[in-house]
Coordinates of C-alpha atoms and ligand atoms in Angstrom, one line a residue:
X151 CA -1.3 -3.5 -25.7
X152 CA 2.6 -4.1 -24.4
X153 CA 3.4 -3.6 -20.7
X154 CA 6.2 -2.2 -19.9
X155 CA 8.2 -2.5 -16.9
X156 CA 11.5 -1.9 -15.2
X157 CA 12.7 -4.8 -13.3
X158 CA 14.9 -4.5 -10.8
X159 CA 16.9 -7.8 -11.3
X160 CA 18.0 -6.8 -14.7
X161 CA 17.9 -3.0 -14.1
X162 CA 16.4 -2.4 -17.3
X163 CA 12.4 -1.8 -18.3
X164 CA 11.3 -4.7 -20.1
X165 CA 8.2 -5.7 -21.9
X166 CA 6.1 -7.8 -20.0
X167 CA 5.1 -11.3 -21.3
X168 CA 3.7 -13.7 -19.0
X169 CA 5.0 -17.0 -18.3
X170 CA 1.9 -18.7 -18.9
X171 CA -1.0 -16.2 -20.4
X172 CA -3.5 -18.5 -18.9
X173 CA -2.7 -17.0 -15.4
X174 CA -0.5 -13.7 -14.9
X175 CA 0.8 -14.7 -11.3
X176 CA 2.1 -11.5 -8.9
X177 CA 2.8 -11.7 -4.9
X178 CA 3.1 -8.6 -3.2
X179 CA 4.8 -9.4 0.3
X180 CA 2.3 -7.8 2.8
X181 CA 2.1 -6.2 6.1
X182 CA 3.3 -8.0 9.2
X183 CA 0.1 -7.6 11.5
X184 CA 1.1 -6.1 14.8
X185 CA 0.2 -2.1 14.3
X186 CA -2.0 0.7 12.1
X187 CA -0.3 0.6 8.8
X188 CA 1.0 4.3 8.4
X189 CA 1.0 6.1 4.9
X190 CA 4.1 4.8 3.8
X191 CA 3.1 1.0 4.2
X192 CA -0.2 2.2 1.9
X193 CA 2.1 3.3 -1.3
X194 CA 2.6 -0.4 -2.5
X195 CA -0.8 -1.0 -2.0
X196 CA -1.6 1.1 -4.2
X197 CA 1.1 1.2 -6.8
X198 CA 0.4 -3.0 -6.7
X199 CA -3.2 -2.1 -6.9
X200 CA -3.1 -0.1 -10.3
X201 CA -0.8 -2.7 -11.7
X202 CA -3.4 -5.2 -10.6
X203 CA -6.3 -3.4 -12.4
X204 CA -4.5 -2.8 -15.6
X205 CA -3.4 -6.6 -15.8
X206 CA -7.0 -7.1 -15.7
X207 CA -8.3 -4.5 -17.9
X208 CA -5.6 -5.4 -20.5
X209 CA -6.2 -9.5 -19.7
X210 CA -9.1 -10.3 -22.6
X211 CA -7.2 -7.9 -25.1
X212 CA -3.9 -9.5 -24.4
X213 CA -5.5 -13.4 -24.4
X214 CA -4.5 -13.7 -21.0
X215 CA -6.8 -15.7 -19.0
X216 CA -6.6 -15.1 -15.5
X217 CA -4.9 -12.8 -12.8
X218 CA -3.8 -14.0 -9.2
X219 CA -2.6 -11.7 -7.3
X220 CA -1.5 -13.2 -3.6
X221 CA -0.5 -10.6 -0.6
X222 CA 0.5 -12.3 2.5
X223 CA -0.6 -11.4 6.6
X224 CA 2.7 -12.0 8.4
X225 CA 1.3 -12.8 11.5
X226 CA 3.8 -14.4 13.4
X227 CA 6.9 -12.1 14.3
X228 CA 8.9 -11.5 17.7
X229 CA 7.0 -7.3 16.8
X230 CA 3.7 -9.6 17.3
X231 CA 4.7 -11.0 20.7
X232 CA 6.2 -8.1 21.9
X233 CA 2.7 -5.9 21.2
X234 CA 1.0 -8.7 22.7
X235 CA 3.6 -8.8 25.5
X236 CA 2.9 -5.3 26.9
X237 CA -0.4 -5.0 26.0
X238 CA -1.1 -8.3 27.8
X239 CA -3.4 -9.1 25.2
X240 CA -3.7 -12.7 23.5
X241 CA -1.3 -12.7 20.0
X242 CA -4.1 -13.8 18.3
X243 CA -6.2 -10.8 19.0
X244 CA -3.5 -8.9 18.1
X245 CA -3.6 -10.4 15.0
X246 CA -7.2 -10.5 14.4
X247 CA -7.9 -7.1 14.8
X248 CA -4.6 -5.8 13.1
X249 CA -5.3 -7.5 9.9
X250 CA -9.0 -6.0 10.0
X251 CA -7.6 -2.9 10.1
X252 CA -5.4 -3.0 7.5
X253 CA -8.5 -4.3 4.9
X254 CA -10.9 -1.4 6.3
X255 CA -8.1 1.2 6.0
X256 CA -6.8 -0.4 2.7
X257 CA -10.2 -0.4 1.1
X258 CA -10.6 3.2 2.1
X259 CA -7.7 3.9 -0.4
X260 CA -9.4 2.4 -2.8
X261 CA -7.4 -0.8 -2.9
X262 CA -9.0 -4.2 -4.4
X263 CA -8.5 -7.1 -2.1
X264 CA -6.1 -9.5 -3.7
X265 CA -7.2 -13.0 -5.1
X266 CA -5.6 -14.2 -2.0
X267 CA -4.5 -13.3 1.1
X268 CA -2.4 -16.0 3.2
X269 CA -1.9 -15.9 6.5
X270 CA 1.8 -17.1 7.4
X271 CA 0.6 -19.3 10.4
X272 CA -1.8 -21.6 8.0
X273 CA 1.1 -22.0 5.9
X274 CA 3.5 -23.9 8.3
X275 CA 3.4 -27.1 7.1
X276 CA 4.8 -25.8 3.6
X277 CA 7.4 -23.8 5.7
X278 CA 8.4 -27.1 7.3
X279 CA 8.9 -28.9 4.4
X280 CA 10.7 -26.3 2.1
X281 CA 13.4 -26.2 5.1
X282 CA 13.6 -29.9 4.9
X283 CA 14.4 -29.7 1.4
X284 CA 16.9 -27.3 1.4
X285 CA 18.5 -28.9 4.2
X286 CA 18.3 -32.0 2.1
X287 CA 20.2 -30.4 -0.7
X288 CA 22.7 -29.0 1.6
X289 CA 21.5 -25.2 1.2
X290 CA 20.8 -25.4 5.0
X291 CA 21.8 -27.0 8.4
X292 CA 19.9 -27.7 12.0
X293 CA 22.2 -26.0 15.6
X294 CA 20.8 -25.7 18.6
X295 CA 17.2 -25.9 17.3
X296 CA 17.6 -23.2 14.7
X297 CA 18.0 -24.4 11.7
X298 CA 19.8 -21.8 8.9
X299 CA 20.7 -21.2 5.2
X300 CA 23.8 -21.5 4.1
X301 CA 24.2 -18.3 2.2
X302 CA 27.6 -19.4 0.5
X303 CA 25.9 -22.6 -0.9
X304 CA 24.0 -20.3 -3.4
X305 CA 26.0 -18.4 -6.1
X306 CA 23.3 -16.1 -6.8
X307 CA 23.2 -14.5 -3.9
X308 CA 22.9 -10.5 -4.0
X309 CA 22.1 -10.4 -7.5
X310 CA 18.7 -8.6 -6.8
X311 CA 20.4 -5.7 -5.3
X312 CA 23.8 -5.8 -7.1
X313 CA 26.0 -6.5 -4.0
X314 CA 28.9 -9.5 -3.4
X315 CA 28.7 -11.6 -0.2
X316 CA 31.2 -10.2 1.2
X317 CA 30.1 -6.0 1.1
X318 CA 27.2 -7.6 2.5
X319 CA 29.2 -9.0 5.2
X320 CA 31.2 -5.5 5.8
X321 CA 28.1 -3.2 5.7
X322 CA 25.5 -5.6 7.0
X323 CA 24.1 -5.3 10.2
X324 CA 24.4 -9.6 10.5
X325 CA 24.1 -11.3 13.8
X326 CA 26.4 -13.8 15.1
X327 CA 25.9 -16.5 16.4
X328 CA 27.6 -19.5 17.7
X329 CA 25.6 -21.4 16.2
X330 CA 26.4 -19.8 12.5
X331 CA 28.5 -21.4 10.1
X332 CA 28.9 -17.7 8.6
X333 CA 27.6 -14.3 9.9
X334 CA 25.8 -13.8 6.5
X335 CA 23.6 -17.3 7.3
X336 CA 20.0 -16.6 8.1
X337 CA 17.2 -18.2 10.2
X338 CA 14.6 -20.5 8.4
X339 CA 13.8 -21.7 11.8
X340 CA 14.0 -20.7 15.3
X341 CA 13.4 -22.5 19.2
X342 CA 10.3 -21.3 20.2
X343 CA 9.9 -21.1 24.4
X344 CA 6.9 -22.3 25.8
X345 CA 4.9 -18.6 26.1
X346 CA 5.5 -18.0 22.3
X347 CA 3.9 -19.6 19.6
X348 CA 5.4 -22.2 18.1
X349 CA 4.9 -25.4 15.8
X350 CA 6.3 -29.0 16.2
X351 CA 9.1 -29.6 13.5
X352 CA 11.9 -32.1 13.2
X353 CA 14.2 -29.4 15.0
X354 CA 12.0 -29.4 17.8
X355 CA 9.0 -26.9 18.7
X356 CA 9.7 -23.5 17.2
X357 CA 8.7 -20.9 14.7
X358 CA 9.7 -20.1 11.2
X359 CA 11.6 -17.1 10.1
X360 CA 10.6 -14.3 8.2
X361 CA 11.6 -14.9 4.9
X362 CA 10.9 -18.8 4.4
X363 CA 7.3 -17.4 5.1
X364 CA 6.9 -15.5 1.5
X365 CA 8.9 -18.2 -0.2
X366 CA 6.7 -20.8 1.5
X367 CA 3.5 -18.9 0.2
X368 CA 4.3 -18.1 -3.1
X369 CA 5.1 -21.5 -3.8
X370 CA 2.4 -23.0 -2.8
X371 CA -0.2 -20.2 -3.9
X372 CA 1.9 -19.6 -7.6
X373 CA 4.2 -22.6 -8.1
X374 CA 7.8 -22.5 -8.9
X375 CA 8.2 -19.8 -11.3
X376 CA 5.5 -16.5 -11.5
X377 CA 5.7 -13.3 -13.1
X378 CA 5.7 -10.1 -10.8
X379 CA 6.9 -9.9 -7.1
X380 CA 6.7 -6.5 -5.6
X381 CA 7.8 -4.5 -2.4
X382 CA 9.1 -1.7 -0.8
X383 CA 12.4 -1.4 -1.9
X384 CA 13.6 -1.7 1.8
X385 CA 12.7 -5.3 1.4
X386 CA 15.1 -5.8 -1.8
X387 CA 17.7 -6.6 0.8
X388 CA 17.8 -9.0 2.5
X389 CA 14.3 -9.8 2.5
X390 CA 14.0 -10.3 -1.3
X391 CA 17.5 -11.9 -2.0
X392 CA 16.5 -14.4 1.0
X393 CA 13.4 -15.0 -0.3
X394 CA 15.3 -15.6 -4.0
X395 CA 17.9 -17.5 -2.1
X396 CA 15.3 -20.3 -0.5
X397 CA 13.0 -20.5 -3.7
X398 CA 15.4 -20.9 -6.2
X399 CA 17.9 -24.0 -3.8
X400 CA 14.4 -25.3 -3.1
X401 CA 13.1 -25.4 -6.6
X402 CA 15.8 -25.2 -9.0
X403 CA 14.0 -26.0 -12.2
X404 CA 11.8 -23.1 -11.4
X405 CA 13.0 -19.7 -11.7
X406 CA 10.7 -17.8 -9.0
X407 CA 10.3 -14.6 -9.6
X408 CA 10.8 -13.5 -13.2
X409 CA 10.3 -9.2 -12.8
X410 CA 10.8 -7.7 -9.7
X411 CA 9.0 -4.2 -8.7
X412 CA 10.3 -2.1 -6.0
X413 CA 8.5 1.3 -4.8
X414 CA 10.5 4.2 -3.4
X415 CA 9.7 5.3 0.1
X416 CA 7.0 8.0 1.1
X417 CA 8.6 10.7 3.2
X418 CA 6.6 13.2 5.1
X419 CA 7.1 17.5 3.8
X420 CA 10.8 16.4 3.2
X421 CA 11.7 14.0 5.8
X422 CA 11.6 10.7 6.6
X423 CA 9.0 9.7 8.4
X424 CA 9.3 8.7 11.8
X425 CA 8.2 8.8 15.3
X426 CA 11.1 10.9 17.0
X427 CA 10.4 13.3 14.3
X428 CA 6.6 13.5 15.2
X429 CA 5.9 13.3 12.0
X430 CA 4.6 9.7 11.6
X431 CA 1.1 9.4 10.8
X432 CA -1.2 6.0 10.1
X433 CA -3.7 6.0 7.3
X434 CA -6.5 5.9 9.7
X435 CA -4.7 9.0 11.4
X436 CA -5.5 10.9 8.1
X437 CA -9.1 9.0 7.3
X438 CA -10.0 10.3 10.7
X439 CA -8.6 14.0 10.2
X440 CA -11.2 14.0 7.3
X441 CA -8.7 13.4 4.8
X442 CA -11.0 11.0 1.9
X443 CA -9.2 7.7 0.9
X444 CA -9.4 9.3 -2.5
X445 CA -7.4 11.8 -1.8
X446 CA -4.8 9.9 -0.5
X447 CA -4.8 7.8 -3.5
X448 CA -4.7 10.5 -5.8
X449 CA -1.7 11.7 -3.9
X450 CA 0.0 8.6 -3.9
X451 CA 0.1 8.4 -7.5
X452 CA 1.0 11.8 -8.2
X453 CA 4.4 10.3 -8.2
X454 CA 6.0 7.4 -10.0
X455 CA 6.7 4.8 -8.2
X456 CA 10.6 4.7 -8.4
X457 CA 10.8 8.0 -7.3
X458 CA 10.7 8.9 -3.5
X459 CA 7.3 10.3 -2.8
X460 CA 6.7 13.3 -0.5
X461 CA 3.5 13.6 1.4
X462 CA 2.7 17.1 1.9
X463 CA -0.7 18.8 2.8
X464 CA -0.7 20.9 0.3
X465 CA -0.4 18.5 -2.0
X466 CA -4.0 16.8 -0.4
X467 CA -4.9 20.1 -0.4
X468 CA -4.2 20.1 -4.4
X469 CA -6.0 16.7 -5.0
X470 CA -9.1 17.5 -3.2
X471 CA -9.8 19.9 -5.4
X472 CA -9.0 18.4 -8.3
X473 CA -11.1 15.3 -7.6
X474 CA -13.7 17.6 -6.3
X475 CA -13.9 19.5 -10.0
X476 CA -13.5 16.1 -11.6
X477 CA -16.3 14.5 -9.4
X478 CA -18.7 17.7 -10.2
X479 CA -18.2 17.5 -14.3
X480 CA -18.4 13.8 -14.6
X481 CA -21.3 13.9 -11.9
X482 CA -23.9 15.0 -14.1
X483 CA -22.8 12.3 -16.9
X484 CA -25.7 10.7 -17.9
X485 CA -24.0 8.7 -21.5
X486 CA -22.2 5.8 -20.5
X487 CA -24.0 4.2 -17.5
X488 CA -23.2 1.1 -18.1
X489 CA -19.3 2.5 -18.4
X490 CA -19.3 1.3 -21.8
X491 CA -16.8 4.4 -22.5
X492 CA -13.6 3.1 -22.7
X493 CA -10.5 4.9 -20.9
X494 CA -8.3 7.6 -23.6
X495 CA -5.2 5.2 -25.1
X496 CA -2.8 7.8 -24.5
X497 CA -3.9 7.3 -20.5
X498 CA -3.3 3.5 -21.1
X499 CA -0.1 3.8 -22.6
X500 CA 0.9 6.1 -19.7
X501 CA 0.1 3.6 -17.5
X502 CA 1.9 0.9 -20.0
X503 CA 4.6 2.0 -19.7
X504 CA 6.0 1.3 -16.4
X505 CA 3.2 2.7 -14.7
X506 CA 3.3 6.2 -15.4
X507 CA 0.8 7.3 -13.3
X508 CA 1.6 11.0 -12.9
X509 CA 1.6 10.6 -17.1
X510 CA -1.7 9.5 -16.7
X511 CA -3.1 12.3 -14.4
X512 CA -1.6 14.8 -16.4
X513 CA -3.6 13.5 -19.3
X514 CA -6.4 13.3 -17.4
X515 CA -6.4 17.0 -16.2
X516 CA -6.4 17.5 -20.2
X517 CA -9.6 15.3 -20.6
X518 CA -11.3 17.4 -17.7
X519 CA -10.8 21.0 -19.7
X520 CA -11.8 19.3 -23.1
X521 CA -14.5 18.4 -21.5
X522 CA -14.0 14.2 -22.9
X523 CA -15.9 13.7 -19.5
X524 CA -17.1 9.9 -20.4
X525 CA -13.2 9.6 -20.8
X526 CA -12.0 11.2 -17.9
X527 CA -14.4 8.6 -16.0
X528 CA -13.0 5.7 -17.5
X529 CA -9.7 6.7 -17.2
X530 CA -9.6 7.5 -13.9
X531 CA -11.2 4.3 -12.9
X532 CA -8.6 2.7 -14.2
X533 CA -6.4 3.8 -11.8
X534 CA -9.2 3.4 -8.9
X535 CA -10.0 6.8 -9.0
X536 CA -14.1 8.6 -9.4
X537 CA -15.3 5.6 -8.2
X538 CA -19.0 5.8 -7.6
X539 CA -18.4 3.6 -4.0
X540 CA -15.7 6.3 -3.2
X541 CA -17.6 9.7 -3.8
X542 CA -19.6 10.5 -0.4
X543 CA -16.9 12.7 0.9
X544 CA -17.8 15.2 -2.0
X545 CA -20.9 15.4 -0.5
X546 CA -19.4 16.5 3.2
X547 CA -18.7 19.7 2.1
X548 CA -22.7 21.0 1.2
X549 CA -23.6 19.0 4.7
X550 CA -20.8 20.6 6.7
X551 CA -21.9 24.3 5.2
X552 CA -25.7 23.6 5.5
X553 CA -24.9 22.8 9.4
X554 CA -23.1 26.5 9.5
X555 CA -25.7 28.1 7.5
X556 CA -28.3 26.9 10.2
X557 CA -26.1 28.0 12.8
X558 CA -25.6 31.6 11.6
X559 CA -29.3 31.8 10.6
X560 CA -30.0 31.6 14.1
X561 CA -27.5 33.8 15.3
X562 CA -28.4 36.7 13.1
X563 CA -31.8 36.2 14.5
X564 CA -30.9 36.8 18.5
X565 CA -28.5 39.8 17.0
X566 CA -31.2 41.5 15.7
X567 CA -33.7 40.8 18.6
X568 CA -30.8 41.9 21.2
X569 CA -28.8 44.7 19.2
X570 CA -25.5 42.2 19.8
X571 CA -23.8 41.4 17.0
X572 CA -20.9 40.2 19.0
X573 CA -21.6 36.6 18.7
X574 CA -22.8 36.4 15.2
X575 CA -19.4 38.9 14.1
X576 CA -17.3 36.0 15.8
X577 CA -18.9 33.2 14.2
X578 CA -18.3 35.2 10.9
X579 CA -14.7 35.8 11.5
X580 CA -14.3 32.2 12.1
X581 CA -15.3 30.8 8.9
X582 CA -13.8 33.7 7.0
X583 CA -10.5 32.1 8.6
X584 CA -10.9 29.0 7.1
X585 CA -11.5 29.9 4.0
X586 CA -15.4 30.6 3.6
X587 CA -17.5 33.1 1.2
X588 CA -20.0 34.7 3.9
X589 CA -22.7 36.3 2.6
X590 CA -25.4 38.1 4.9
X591 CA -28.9 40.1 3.6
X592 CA -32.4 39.7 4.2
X593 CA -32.9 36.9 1.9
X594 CA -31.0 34.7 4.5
X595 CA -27.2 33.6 5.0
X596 CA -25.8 31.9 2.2
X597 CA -21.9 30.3 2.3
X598 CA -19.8 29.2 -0.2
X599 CA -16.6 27.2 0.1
X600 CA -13.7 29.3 -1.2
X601 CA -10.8 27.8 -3.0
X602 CA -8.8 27.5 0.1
X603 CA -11.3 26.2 2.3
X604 CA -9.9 23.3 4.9
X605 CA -13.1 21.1 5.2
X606 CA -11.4 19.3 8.6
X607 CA -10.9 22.4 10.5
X608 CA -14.5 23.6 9.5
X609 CA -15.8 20.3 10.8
X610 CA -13.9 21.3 14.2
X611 CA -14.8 25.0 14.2
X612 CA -16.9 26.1 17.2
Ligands
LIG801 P1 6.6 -3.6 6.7 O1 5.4 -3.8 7.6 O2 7.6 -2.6 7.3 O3 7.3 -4.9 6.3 O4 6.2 -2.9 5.4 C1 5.1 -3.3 4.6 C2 5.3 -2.8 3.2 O5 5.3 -1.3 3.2 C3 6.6 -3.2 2.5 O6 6.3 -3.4 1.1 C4 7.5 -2.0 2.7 O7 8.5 -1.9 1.7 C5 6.5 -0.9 2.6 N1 7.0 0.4 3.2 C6 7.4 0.5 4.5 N2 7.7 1.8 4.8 C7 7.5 2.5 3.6 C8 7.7 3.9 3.2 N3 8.1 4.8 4.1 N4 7.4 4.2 1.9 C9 6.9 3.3 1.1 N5 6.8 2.0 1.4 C10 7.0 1.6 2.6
LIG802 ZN1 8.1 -11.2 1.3

C-alpha cells in the first residue's frame, strides 16, 4: 500500500518511496531538556508516532526491511544553564531528570520510544568535525572563538520555507555581531566561560550551537541522505533551513532530508497557549488532573496534522467517552487474541494518505456501530489507541463510584438511626452536581455514571 505525504519542500503531497527499502530512515528533532513538556510539545510525538507505526505495519507488505526512527535530547542550551542557574542545581541533574520525564509522560500518550534517542552532548565530536568541514569548504569562518556559517555561501538557503535571504534579513529577528560577516550568519560554535559546559575544539573551549546538533546526529545516526525529517513547523525556520544549510555544504553528494513533515501548533480553547494567558498546561499537568494519556491521544489526532489543533475540554470530555464505549464493546472480544484481525483498509488508506487521522476515527466510529469489533481493535491500535497496556483508567470509574457507594451506604445508615438526613441529602446533592445517577431504596445505594459525569472532580469531591 502507497504512502502518501505532503512535503513541505516541494509543497505538494507526494508518494512516498524510500531511498533505500532496506531501512526507511526518519529524525524527528526532539525536546531540548530543561522543563515538563506541555501539550503542545506532545502533538509531534504523536503525529511522528502514528507515522512511525504505520511505516512498520506497512514495512513486510511494502518489502521494506527496517525502520529507524532517531529523536534527539538537546541537552545542552543557554535554557539548560539558566534552569540550572537559579535553581542552583547541577546541569546535569537538570538534564537527567528532564529527559526522564519527558519518556514517562511521552509513554503515557502512548508514544513508542524511538530506535534511537541521542543525546546532543555524546555527539560532540561529530559536531566538531562537521564545523571543520564546512569551514574547510568555505561554508564557515572562526571570530573571536565563535565560529559561524556563512549563509550567503549556500544558494539553497530558504528553500524549505519559501523565503529569499534578504526578507529573511528584513523580518528576521537576527543578531549582530561584530564578529558577523552578515547578520543572517549563524553560530555552529560558541566560547564557552569557565562555569558553563563546554568542550575543547580547535576554536578554543566552547559549546556547539543548536542547529549543528541535529545535523551532527542525523548524520551520524542516518548517513547523508534519509527519508522523513519532522517538526513543529516553528522549527521550519530557521531551525530546519540551518539544519538543511550545514548537511547539505557538509555532505554535498548527499541530499539530507528527502520529505519534510511539519505539524501545526496546538492552541488552548482558541488561543495560543501561553503562560501570561494562564492557559499553559504540561502533559503531566493533565495526567495528574486525571485526564488518561489515551485521551489525550485520541484528542490529538482528532485533527490532521497541518491544521492548527485546539485543545478544548470538551473535546477530552468527547474522547473519554468514546474510548470508554469502544473499550467496553471490544472488551469482551474473545476472537482474535492473538490480534490476528487485521485493521479495516479503508482505516489504512486514511491513514495513507497523508495521515488522515481524523479519516481514520471517523471510520472507526462506523466500525463501533456495525459492531466489526475485531476491526475496530486493530484499527485503532494502529494508531496507538485500545491498547491493552493503556486501559486501566477505564477501570477508575467503577473504583471511584464503589468508594462513593460505601460512603453513602454509611451515611444512610446514621440518617436513619438519628432522623438527620442533612448529611446524607448533601452528599447526594454533590454527586448529582457532577453528573451522577443516585439511586436510594432498601436494597442499598446504587450509582451510575451519567453521560456528563467529570471523573476528576468526583475523585476531588468531599
Ligand atoms: P521545543 O522544545 O520548543 O523546541 O519544541 C519541541 C517540539 O515541540 C518541536 O517539534 C516544536 O515544533 C513542537 N512544539 C512546540 N510548541 C508547539 C505547539 N504549541 N504545538 C505543536 N507543536 C509544538
Ligand atoms: Zn532539529
Amino acid at each position: 500500500m502507497d504512502i502518501f505525504l505532503t512535503n513541505t519542500a516541494t509543497r505538494s503531497k507526494e508518494r512516498f518511496t524510500p531511498l533505500n527499502p532496506d531501512n526507511v530512515r526518519m529524525y524527528v528533532c526532539g525536546p531540548t531538556v530543561y522543563d515538563r513538556a506541555h501539550l503542545g510539545n506532545a502533538r509531534p510525538v504523536i503525529v511522528f508516532d502514528v507515522l512511525y507505526r504505520l511505516l512498520r505495519h506497512l514495512a513486510s507488505e511494502n518489502g521494506w526491511g527496517k525502520v529507524t526512527y532517531v529523536r534527539n535530547f538537546t541537552d545542552v542550551d543557554d535554557k539548560i544553564n539558566a534552569r540550572a542557574a537559579e535553581s542552583k542545581r547541577t546541569i546535569g541533574e537538570i538534564t537527567a531528570e528532564t529527559t526522564q520525564w519527558f519518556l514517562d509522560d511521552m509513554a503515557a500518550v502512548g508514544a513508542l520510544e524511538p530506535d534511537h534517542m541521542p543525546r546532543a552532548t555524546q555527539y560532540v565530536p561529530q559536531m566538531v568535525a562537521m564545523i571543520s568541514d564546512l569551514i574547510g569548504k568555505g561554508h564557515a569562518y572562526a571570530r573571536e572563538g565563535h565560529v559561524l556559517f556563512r549563509v550567503r555561501s549556500y544558494e539553497g538557503y530558504g528553500k524549505l520555507s519559501g523565503r529569499s535571504v534578504d526578507d529573511m534579513i528584513a523580518g528576521a529577528r537576527v543578531e549582530v555581531a561584530p564578529f558577523k560577516e552578515d547578520p543572517m550568519d549563524f553560530v555552529l560554535w560558541k566560547p564557552s566561560d569557565a562555569d558553563q559546559p563546554g568542550w575543547d575544539s580547535p576554536w578554543g573551549r566552547g559549546r556547539p550551537g543548536w542547529h549543528i546538533e541535529c545535523s551532527a546526529m542525523a548524520q551520524e545516526l542516518l548517513g547523508d541522505s534519509f527519508d522523513i525529517h519532522g517538526g513543529g513547523n516553528d522549527l521550519m525556520f530557521p531551525h530546519h533551513e540551518n539544519e538543511i544549510a550545514q548537511s547539505c555544504c557538509a555532505h554535498p553528494e548527499g541530499g539530507f532530508a528527502k520529505v519534510w513533515l511539519h505539524n501545526e501548533m496546538l492552541q488552548v480553547e482558541g488561543k495560543k497557549m501561553s503562560k501570561s494567558l494562564g492557559n499553559f498546561f504540561t502533559v503531566r499537568d493533565l495526567l495528574d488532573q486525571g485526564v488518561p494519556g489515551e485521551v489525550i491521544r485520541f484528542v490529538m489526532l482528532s485533527t490532521h496534522y497541518r491544521k492548527p489543533m485546539d485543545w478544548t475540554e470538551k473535546k477530552a470530555r468527547e474522547a473519554s467517552r468514546t474510548l470508554m464505549k469502544w473499550r467496553k464493546l471490544t472488551g469482551e472480544l474473545t476472537e482474535d487474541l492473538n490480534g490476528e484481525t487485521a485493521p479495516t483498509p479503508a482505516v489504512l488508506e486514511a491513514l495513507c494518505d497523508d495521515l488522515n487521522t481524523a479519516g481514520a476515527i471517523a471510520l472507526m466510529h462506523d466500525l463501533a456501530s456495525q459492531g466489526a469489533l475485531a476491526e475496530l481493535r486493530a484499527s485503532a491500535r494502529i494508531m496507538g489507541l485500545l491498547a491493552d497496556d493503556m486501559g486501566h483508567w477505564v477501570e477508575r470509574p467503577g473504583q471511584i463510584l464503589d468508594a462513593w457507594v460505601q460512603r453513602l451506604t454509611q451515611a444512610r445508615e446514621v440518617a436513619l438511626e438519628t432522623k438527620n438526613f442533612a448529611e446524607l441529602d448533601r452528599l447526594k446533592a454533590v454527586l448529582v452536581g457532577a453528573g451522577v445517577e443516585v439511586q436510594m431504596s432498601k436494597a442499598g445505594v446504587v450509582l451510575s455514571a451519567g453521560p456528563e459525569v467529570d471523573l476528576a472532580e468526583l475523585e476531588n469531591l468531599t
